[in-house]
Coordinates of N, CA and C and ligand atoms in Angstrom, one line a residue:
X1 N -25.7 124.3 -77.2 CA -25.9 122.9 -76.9 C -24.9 122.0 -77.6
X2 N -24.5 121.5 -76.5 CA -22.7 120.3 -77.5 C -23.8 119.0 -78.0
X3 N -23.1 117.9 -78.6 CA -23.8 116.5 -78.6 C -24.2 115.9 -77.4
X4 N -25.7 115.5 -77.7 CA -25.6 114.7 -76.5 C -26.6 113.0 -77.0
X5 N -25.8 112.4 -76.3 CA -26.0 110.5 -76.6 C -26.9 110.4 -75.3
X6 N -28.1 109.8 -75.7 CA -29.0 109.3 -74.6 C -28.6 107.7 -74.7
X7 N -28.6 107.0 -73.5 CA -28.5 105.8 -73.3 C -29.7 105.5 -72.1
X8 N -30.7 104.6 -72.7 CA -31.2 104.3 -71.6 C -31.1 102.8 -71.9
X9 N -31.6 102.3 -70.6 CA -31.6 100.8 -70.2 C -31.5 99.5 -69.1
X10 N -31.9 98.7 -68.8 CA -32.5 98.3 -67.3 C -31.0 98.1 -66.4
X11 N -31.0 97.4 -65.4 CA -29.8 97.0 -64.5 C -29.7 96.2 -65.4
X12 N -28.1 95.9 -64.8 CA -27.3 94.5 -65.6 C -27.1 94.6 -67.7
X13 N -27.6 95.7 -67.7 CA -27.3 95.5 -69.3 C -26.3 96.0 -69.9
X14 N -25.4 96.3 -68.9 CA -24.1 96.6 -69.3 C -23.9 97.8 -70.0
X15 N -25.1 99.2 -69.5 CA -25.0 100.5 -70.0 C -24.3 100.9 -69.1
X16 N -23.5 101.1 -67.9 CA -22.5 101.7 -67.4 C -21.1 101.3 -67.7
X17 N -20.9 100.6 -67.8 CA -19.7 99.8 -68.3 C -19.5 100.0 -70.1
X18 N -20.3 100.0 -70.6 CA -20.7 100.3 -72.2 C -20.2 102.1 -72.2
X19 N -20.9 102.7 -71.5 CA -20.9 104.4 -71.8 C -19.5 104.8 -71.0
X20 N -18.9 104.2 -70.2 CA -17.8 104.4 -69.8 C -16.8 104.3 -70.7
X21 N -17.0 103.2 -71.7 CA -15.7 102.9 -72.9 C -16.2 104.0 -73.9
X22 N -17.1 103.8 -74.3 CA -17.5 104.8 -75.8 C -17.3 106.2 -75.1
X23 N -17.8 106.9 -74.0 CA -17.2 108.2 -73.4 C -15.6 108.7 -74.1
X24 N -15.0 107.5 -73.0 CA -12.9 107.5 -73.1 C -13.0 107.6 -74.9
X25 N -13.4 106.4 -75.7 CA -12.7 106.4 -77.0 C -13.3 107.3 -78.3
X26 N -14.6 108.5 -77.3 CA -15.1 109.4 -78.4 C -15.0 110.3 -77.7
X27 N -14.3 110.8 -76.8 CA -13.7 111.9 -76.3 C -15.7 112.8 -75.3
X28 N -16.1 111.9 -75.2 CA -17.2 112.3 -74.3 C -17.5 112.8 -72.9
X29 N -18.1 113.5 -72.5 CA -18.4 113.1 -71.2 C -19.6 112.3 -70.5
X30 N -19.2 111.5 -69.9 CA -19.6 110.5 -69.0 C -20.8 111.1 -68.1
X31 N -22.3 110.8 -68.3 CA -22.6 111.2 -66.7 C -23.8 110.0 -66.7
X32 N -23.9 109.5 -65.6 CA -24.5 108.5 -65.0 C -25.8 108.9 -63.8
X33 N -26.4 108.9 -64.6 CA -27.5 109.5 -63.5 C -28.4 108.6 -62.8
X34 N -28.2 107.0 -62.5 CA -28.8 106.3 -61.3 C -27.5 107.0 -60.1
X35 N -26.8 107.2 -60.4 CA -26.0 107.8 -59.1 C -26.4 108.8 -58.6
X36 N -27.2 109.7 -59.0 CA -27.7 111.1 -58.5 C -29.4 110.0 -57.8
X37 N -30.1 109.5 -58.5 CA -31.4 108.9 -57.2 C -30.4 107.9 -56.7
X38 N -29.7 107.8 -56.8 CA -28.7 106.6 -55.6 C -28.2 107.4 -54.3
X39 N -27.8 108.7 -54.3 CA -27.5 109.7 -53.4 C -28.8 110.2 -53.1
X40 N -29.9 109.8 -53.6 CA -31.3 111.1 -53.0 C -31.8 109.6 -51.9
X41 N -31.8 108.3 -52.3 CA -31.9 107.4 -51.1 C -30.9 106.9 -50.2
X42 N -29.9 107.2 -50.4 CA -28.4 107.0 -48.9 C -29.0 108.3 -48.0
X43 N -29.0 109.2 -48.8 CA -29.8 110.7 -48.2 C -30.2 110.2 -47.0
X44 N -31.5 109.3 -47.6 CA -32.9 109.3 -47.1 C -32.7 108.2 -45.9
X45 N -32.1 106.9 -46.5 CA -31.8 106.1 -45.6 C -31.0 106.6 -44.5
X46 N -30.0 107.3 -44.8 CA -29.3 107.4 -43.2 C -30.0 108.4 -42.1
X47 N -30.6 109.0 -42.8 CA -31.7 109.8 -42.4 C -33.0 109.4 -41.4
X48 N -33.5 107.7 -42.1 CA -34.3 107.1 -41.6 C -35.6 108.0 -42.4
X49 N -35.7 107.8 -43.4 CA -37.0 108.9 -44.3 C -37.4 107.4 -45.2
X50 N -38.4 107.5 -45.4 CA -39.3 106.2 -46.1 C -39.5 107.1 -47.6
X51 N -39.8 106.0 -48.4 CA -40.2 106.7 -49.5 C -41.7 107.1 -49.0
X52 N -42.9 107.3 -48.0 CA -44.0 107.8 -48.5 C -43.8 109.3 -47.5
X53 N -42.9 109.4 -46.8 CA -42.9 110.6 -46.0 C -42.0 112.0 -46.8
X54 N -42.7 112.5 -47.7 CA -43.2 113.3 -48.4 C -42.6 114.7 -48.2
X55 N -42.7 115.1 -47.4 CA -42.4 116.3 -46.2 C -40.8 116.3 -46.3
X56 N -40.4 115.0 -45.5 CA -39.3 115.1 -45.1 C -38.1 114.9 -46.1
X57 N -38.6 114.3 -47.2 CA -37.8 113.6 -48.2 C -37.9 115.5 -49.3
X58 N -38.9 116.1 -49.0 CA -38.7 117.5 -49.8 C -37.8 118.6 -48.8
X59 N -37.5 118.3 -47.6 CA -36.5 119.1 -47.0 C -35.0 118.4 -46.8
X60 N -35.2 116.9 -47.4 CA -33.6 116.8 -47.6 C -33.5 117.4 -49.0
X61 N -34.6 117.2 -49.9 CA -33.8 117.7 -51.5 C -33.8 119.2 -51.3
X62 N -34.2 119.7 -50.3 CA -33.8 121.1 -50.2 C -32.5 121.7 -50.3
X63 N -31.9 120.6 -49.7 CA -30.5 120.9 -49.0 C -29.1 119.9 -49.9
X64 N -29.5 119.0 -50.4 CA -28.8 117.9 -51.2 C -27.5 118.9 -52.0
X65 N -26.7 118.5 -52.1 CA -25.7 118.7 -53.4 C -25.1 117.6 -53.5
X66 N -25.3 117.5 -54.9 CA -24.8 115.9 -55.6 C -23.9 116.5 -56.5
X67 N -22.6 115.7 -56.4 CA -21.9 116.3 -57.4 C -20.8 115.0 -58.0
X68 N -20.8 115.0 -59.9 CA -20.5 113.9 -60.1 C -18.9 114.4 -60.3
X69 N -17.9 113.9 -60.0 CA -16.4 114.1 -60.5 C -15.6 113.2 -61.2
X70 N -15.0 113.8 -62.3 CA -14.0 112.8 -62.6 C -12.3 112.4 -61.9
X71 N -12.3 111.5 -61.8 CA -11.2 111.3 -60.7 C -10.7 110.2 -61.2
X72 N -9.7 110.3 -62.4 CA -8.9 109.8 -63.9 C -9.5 109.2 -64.7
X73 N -10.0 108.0 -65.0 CA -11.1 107.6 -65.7 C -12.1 107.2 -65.2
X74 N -12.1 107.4 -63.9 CA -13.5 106.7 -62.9 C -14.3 108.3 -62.7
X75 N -15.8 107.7 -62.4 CA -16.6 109.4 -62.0 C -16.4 108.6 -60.7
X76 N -16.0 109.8 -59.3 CA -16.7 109.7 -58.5 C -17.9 110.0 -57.9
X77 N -19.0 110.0 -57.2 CA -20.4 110.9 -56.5 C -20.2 110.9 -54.8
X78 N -20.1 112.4 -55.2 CA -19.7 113.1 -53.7 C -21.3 113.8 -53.4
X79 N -21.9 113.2 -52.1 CA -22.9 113.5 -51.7 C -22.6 114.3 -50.1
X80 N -23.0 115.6 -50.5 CA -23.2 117.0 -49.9 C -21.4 116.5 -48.9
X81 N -20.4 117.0 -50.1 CA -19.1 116.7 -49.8 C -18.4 115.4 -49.4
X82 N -19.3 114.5 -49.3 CA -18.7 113.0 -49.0 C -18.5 112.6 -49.7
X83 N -17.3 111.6 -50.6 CA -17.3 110.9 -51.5 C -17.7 109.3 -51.1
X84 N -18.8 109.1 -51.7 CA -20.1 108.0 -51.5 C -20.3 106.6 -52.7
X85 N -19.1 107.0 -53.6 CA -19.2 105.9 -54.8 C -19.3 104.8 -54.6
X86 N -18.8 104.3 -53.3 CA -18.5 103.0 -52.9 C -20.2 102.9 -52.2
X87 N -20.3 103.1 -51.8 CA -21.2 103.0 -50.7 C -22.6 103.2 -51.6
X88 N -22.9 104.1 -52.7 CA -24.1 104.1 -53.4 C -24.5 102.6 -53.9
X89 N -23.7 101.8 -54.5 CA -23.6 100.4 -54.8 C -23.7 99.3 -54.2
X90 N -24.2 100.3 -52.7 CA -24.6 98.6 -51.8 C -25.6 97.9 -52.2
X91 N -25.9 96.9 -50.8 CA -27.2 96.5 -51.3 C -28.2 97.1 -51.2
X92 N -28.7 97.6 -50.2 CA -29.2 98.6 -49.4 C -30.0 99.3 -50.2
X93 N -28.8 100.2 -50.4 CA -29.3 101.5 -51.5 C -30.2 100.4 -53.0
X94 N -29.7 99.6 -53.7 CA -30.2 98.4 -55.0 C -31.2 98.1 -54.7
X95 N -31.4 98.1 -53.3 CA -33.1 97.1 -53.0 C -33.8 98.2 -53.0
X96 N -33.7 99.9 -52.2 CA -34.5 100.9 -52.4 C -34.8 101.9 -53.2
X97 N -33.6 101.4 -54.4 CA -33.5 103.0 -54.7 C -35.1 103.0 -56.3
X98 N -35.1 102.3 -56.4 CA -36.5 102.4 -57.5 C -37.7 103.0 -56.5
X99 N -37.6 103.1 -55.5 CA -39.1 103.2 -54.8 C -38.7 104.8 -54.6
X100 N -37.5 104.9 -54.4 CA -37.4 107.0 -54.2 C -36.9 107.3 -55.8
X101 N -36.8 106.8 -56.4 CA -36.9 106.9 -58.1 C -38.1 107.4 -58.2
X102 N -39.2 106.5 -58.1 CA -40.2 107.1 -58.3 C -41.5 108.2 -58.5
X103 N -40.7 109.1 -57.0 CA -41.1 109.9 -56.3 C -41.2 111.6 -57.2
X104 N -41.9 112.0 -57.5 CA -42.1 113.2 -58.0 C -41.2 114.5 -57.8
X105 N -41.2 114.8 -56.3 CA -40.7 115.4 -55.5 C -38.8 115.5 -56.0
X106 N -38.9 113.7 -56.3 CA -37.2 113.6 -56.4 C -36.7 113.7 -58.0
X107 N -37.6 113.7 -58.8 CA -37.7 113.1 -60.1 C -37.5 115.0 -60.5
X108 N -38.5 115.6 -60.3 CA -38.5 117.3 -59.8 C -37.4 118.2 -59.7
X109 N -36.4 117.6 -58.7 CA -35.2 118.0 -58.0 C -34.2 117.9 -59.4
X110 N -33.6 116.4 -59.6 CA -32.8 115.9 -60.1 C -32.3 116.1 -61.7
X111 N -34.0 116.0 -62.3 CA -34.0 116.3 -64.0 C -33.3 117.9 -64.2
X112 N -34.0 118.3 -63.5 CA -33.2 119.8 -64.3 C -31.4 119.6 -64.6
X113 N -31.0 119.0 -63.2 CA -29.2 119.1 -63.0 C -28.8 118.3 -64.1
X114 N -29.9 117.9 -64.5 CA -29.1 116.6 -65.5 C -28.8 117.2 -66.8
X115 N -30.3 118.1 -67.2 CA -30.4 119.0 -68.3 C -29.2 120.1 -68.6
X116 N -28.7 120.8 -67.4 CA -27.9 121.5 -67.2 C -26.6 121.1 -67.6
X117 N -26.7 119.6 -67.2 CA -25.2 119.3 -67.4 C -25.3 119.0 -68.9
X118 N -25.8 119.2 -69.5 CA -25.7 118.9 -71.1 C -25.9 120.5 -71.6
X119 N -25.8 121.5 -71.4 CA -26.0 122.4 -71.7 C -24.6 122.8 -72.7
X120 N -23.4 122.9 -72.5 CA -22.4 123.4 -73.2 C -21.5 122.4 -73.3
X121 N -21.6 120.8 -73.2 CA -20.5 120.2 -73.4 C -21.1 118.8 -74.4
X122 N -20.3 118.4 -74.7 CA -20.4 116.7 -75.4 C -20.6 115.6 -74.7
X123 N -21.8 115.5 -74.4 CA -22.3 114.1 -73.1 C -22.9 113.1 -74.1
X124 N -22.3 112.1 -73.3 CA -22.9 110.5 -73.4 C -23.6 110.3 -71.7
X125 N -25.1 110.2 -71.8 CA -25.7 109.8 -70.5 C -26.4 109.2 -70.4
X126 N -26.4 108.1 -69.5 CA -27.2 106.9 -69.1 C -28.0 106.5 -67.9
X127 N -29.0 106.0 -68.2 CA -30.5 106.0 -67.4 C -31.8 105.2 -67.7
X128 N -32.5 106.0 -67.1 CA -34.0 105.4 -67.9 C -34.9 106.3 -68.7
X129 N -34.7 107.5 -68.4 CA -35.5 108.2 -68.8 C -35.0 109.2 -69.8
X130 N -33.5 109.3 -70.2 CA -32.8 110.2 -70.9 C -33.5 110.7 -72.1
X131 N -33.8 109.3 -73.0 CA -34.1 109.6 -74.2 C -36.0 110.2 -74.6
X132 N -36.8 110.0 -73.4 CA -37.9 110.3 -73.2 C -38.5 111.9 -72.7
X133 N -37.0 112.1 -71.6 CA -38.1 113.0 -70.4 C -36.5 114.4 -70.4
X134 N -35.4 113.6 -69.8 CA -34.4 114.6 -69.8 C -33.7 115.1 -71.2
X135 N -33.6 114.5 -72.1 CA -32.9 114.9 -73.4 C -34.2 114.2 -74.6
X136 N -35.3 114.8 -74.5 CA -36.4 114.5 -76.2 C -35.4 114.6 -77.3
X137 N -35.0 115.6 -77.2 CA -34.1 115.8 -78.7 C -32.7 115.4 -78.5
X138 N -32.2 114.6 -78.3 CA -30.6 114.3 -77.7 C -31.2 113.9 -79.2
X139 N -29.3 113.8 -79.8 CA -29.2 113.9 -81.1 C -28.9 112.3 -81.6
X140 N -28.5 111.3 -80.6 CA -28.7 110.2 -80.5 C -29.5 109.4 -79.5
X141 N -30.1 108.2 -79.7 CA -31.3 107.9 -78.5 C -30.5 106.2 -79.3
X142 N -30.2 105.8 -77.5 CA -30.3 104.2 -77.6 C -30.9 103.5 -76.8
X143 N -31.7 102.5 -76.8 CA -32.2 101.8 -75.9 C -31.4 100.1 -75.6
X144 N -31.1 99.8 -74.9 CA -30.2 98.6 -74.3 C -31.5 97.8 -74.2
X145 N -31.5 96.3 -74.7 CA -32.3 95.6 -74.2 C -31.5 94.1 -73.5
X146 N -31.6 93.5 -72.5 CA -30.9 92.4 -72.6 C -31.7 91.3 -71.8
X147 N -31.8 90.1 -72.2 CA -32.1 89.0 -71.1 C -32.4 89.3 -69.9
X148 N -33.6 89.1 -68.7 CA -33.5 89.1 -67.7 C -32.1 88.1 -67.2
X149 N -32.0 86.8 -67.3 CA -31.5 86.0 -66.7 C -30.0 86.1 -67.0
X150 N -29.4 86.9 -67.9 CA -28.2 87.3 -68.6 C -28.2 88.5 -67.6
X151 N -29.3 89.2 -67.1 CA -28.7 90.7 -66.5 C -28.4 90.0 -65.1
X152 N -29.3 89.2 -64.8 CA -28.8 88.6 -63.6 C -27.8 87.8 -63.3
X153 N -27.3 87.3 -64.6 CA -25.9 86.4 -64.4 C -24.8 87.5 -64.3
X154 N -25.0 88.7 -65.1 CA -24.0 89.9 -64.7 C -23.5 90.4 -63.7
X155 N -24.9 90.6 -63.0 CA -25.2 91.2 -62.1 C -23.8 90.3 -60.5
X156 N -24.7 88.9 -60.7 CA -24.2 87.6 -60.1 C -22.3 87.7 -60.2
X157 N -21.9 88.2 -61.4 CA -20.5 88.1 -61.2 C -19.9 89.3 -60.7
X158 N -20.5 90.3 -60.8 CA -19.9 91.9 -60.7 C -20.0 91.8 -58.8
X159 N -21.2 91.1 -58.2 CA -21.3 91.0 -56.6 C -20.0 90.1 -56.0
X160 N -19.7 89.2 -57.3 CA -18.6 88.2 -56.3 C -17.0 88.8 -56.4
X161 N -17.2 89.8 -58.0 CA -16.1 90.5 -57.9 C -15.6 91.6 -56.7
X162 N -16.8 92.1 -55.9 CA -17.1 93.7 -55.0 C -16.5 92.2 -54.0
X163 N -16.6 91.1 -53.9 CA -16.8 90.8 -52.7 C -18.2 90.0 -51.9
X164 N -19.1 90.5 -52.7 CA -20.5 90.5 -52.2 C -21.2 88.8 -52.7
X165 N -21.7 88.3 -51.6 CA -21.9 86.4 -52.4 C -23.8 86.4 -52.0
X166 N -24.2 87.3 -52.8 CA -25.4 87.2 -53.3 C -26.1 86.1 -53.8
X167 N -26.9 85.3 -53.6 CA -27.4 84.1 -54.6 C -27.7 84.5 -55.6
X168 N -27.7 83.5 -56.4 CA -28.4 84.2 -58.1 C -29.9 84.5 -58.1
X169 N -30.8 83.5 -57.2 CA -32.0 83.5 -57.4 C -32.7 85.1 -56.8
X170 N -31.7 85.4 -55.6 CA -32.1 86.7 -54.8 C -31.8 87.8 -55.9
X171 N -30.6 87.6 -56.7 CA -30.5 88.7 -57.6 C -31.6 89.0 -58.6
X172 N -31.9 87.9 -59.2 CA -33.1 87.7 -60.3 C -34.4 88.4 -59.6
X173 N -34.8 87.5 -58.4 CA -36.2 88.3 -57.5 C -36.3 89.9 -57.6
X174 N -34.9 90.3 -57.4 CA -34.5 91.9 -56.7 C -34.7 92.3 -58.3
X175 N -34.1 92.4 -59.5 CA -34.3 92.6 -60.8 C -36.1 93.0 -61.4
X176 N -36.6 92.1 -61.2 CA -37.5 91.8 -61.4 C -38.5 92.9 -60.1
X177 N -38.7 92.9 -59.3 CA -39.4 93.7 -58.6 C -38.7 95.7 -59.0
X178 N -37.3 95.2 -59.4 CA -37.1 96.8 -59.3 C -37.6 97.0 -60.8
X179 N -37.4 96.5 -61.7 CA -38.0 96.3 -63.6 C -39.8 96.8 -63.2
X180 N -40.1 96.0 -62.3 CA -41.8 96.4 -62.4 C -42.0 97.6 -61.9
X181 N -41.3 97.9 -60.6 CA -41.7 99.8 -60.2 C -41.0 100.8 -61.4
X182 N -39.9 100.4 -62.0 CA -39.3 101.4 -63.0 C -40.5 101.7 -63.9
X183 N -41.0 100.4 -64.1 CA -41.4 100.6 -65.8 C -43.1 101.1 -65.7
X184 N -43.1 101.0 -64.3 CA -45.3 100.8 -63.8 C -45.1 102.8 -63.5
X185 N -43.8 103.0 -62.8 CA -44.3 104.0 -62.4 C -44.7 105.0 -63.0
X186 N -45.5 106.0 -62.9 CA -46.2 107.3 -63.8 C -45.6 108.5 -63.6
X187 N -44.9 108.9 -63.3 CA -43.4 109.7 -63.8 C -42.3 109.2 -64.4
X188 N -42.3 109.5 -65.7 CA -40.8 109.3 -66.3 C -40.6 107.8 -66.2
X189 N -41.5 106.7 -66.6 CA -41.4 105.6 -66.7 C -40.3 105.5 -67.6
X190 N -39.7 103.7 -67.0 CA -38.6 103.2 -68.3 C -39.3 102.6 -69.3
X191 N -39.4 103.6 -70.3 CA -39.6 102.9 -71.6 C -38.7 103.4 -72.9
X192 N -39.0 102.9 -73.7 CA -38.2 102.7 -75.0 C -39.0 104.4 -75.8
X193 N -38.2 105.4 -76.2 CA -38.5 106.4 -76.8 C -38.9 106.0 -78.2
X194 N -39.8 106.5 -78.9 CA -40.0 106.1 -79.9 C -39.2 105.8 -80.9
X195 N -38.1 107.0 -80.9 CA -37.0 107.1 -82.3 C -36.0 106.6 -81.5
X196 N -35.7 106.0 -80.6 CA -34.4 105.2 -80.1 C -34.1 104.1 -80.9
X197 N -32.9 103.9 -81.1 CA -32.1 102.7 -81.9 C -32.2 101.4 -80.7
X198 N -32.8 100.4 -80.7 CA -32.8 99.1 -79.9 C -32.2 98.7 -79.9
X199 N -30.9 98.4 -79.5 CA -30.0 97.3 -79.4 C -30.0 96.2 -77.9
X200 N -29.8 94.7 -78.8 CA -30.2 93.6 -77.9 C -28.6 93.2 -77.3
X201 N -28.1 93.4 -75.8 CA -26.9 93.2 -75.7 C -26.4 91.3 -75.1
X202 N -28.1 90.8 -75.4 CA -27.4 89.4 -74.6 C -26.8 88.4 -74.6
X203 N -26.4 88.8 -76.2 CA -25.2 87.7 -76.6 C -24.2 88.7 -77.1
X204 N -24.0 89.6 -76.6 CA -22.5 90.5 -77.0 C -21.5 90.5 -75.8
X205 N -20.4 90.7 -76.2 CA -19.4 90.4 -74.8 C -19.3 92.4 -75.1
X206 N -18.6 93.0 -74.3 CA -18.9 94.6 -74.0 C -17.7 94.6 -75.2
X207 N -16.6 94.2 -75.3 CA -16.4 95.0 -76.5 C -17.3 94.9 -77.8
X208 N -17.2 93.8 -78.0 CA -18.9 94.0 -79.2 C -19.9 95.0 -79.1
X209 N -20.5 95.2 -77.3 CA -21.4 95.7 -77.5 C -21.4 97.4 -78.0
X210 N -19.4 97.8 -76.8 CA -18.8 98.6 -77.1 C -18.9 99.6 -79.1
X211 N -18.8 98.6 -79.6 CA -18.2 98.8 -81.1 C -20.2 99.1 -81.8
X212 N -20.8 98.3 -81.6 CA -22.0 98.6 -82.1 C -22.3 99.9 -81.1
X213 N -22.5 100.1 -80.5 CA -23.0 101.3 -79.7 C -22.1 102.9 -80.5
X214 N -21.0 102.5 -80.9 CA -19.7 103.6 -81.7 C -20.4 103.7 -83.0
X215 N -20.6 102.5 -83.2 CA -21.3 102.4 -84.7 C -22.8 103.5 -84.7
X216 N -23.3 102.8 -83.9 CA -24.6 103.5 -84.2 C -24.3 105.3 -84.0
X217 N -23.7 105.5 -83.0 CA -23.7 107.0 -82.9 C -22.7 107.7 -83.8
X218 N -21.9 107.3 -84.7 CA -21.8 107.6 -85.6 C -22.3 107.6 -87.0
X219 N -23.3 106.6 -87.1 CA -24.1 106.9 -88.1 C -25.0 108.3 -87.9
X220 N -25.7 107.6 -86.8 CA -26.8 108.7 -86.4 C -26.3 110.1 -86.8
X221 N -25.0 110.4 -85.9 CA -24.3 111.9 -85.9 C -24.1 112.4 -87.5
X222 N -24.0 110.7 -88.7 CA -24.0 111.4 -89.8 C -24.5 112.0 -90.6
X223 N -26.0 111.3 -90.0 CA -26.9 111.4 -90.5 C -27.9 113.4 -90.8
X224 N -27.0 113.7 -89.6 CA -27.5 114.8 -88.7 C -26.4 115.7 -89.2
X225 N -25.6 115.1 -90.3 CA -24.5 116.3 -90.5 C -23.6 116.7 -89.5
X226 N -23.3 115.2 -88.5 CA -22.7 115.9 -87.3 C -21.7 114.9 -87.2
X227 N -20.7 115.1 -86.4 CA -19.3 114.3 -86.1 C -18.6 114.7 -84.5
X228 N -18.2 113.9 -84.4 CA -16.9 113.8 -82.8 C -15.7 113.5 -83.4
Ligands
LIG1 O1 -28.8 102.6 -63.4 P1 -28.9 102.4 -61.9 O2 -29.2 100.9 -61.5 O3 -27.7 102.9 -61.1 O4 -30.1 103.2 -61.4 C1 -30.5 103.3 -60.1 C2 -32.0 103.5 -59.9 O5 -32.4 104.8 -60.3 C3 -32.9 102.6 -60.7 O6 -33.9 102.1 -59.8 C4 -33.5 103.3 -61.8 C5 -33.4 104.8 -61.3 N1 -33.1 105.7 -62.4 C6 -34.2 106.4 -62.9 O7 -35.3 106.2 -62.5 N2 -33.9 107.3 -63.9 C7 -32.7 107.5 -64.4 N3 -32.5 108.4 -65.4 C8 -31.6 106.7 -63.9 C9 -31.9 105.8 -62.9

């Protein structure tokens, strides 16, 4: 088992953008696992499969291959050979994908690949459930906390950078209803692991948050007799 860094934490708090720098500048690997249930609902959607049809949503995960690549410093996610990175980040997929999150069936499928992928290498991975359900003993545990109305002003700028001219208030609504099924649901809810380090990111600009997040996992690792 190499190192592995749990990061969990809500939309907008700047944990994909955060574990993408500390990854590059601690020689980590990167894996992002809302992109694996981001690919189990494009699945579903182009499919025309709801989250309560049960049946059908267990014979796409039958067949699914999700595979995350690095392709220079960006991961891409190639769903059952398509490369889908662009397209998992619509709207679409943002408004559904908490409701096939939820799903046992999918939750079932997904965790193990995640476990796997931490089996022989040095991962930094980010989520909801990392530090709880997929990695108990990850040798680091962070939890992100940030402002609703800060995740949503992020949120608000990252849509007008894609192109996308989302209102602020729709973003905040959308936040907010995906926060309540994350955190209500009874598999692998988002919560804060007990021994996770809290960090508040809503007044950090990312390299700050960057540098404290380096900080912490190098203490931790010292603590542990351990180093990168
Ligand atoms: O981090 P993200 O916004 O890309 O995550 C997409 C969705 O997947 C979000 O609704 C939460 C869910 N998710 C999860 O339930 N467990 C994870 N480990 C990662 C993401």
């Amino acid at each position: 088992m190499g190192i592995v860094v749990a990061i969990d934490g809500p939309a907008g708090s700047g944990k994909g953008t955060i574990t993408k720098l500390v990854a590059e500048r601690l020689g980590l690997i990167n894996i992002d696992t809302g992109a694996m249930y981001r690919c189990v609902t494009l699945d579903c959607l182009n499919k025309n499969i709801n989250p309560d049809e049960l049946e059908k949503i267990a014979e796409v995960l039958k067949n699914i291959d999700i595979q995350l690549k690095k392709e220079g410093s960006n991961q891409i996610t190639l769903l059952n050979g398509k490369d889908v990175t662009k397209e998992i980040r619509t709207e679409i997929v943002d408004e559904n994908v908490a409701k096939y999150a939820a799903i046992k069936e999918v939750r079932d499928k997904v965790t193990p690949i995640q476990q796997k992928m931490g089996e022989n290498a040095n991962i930094i991975m980010e989520g909801r459930d990392i530090g709880t359900v997929v990695f108990p003993n990850a040798d680091v545990k962070i939890f992100l906390e940030c402002s609703l109305e800060e995740r949503a002003r992020r949120r608000y700028k990252q849509n007008i950078e894609k192109g996308f001219n989302t209102p602020y208030e729709e973003i905040l609504k959308s936040l907010i209803e995906r926060h309540k099924l994350e955190t209500e649901r009874t598999i692998a809810p988002f919560v804060k692991a007990e021994d996770a380090i809290l960090l508040d990111s809503t007044n950090l600009s990312i390299e700050e948050e960057t540098e404290e997040v380096i900080k912490i996992i190098r203490e931790e690792l010292n603590k542990k007799g351990k180093s990168i």
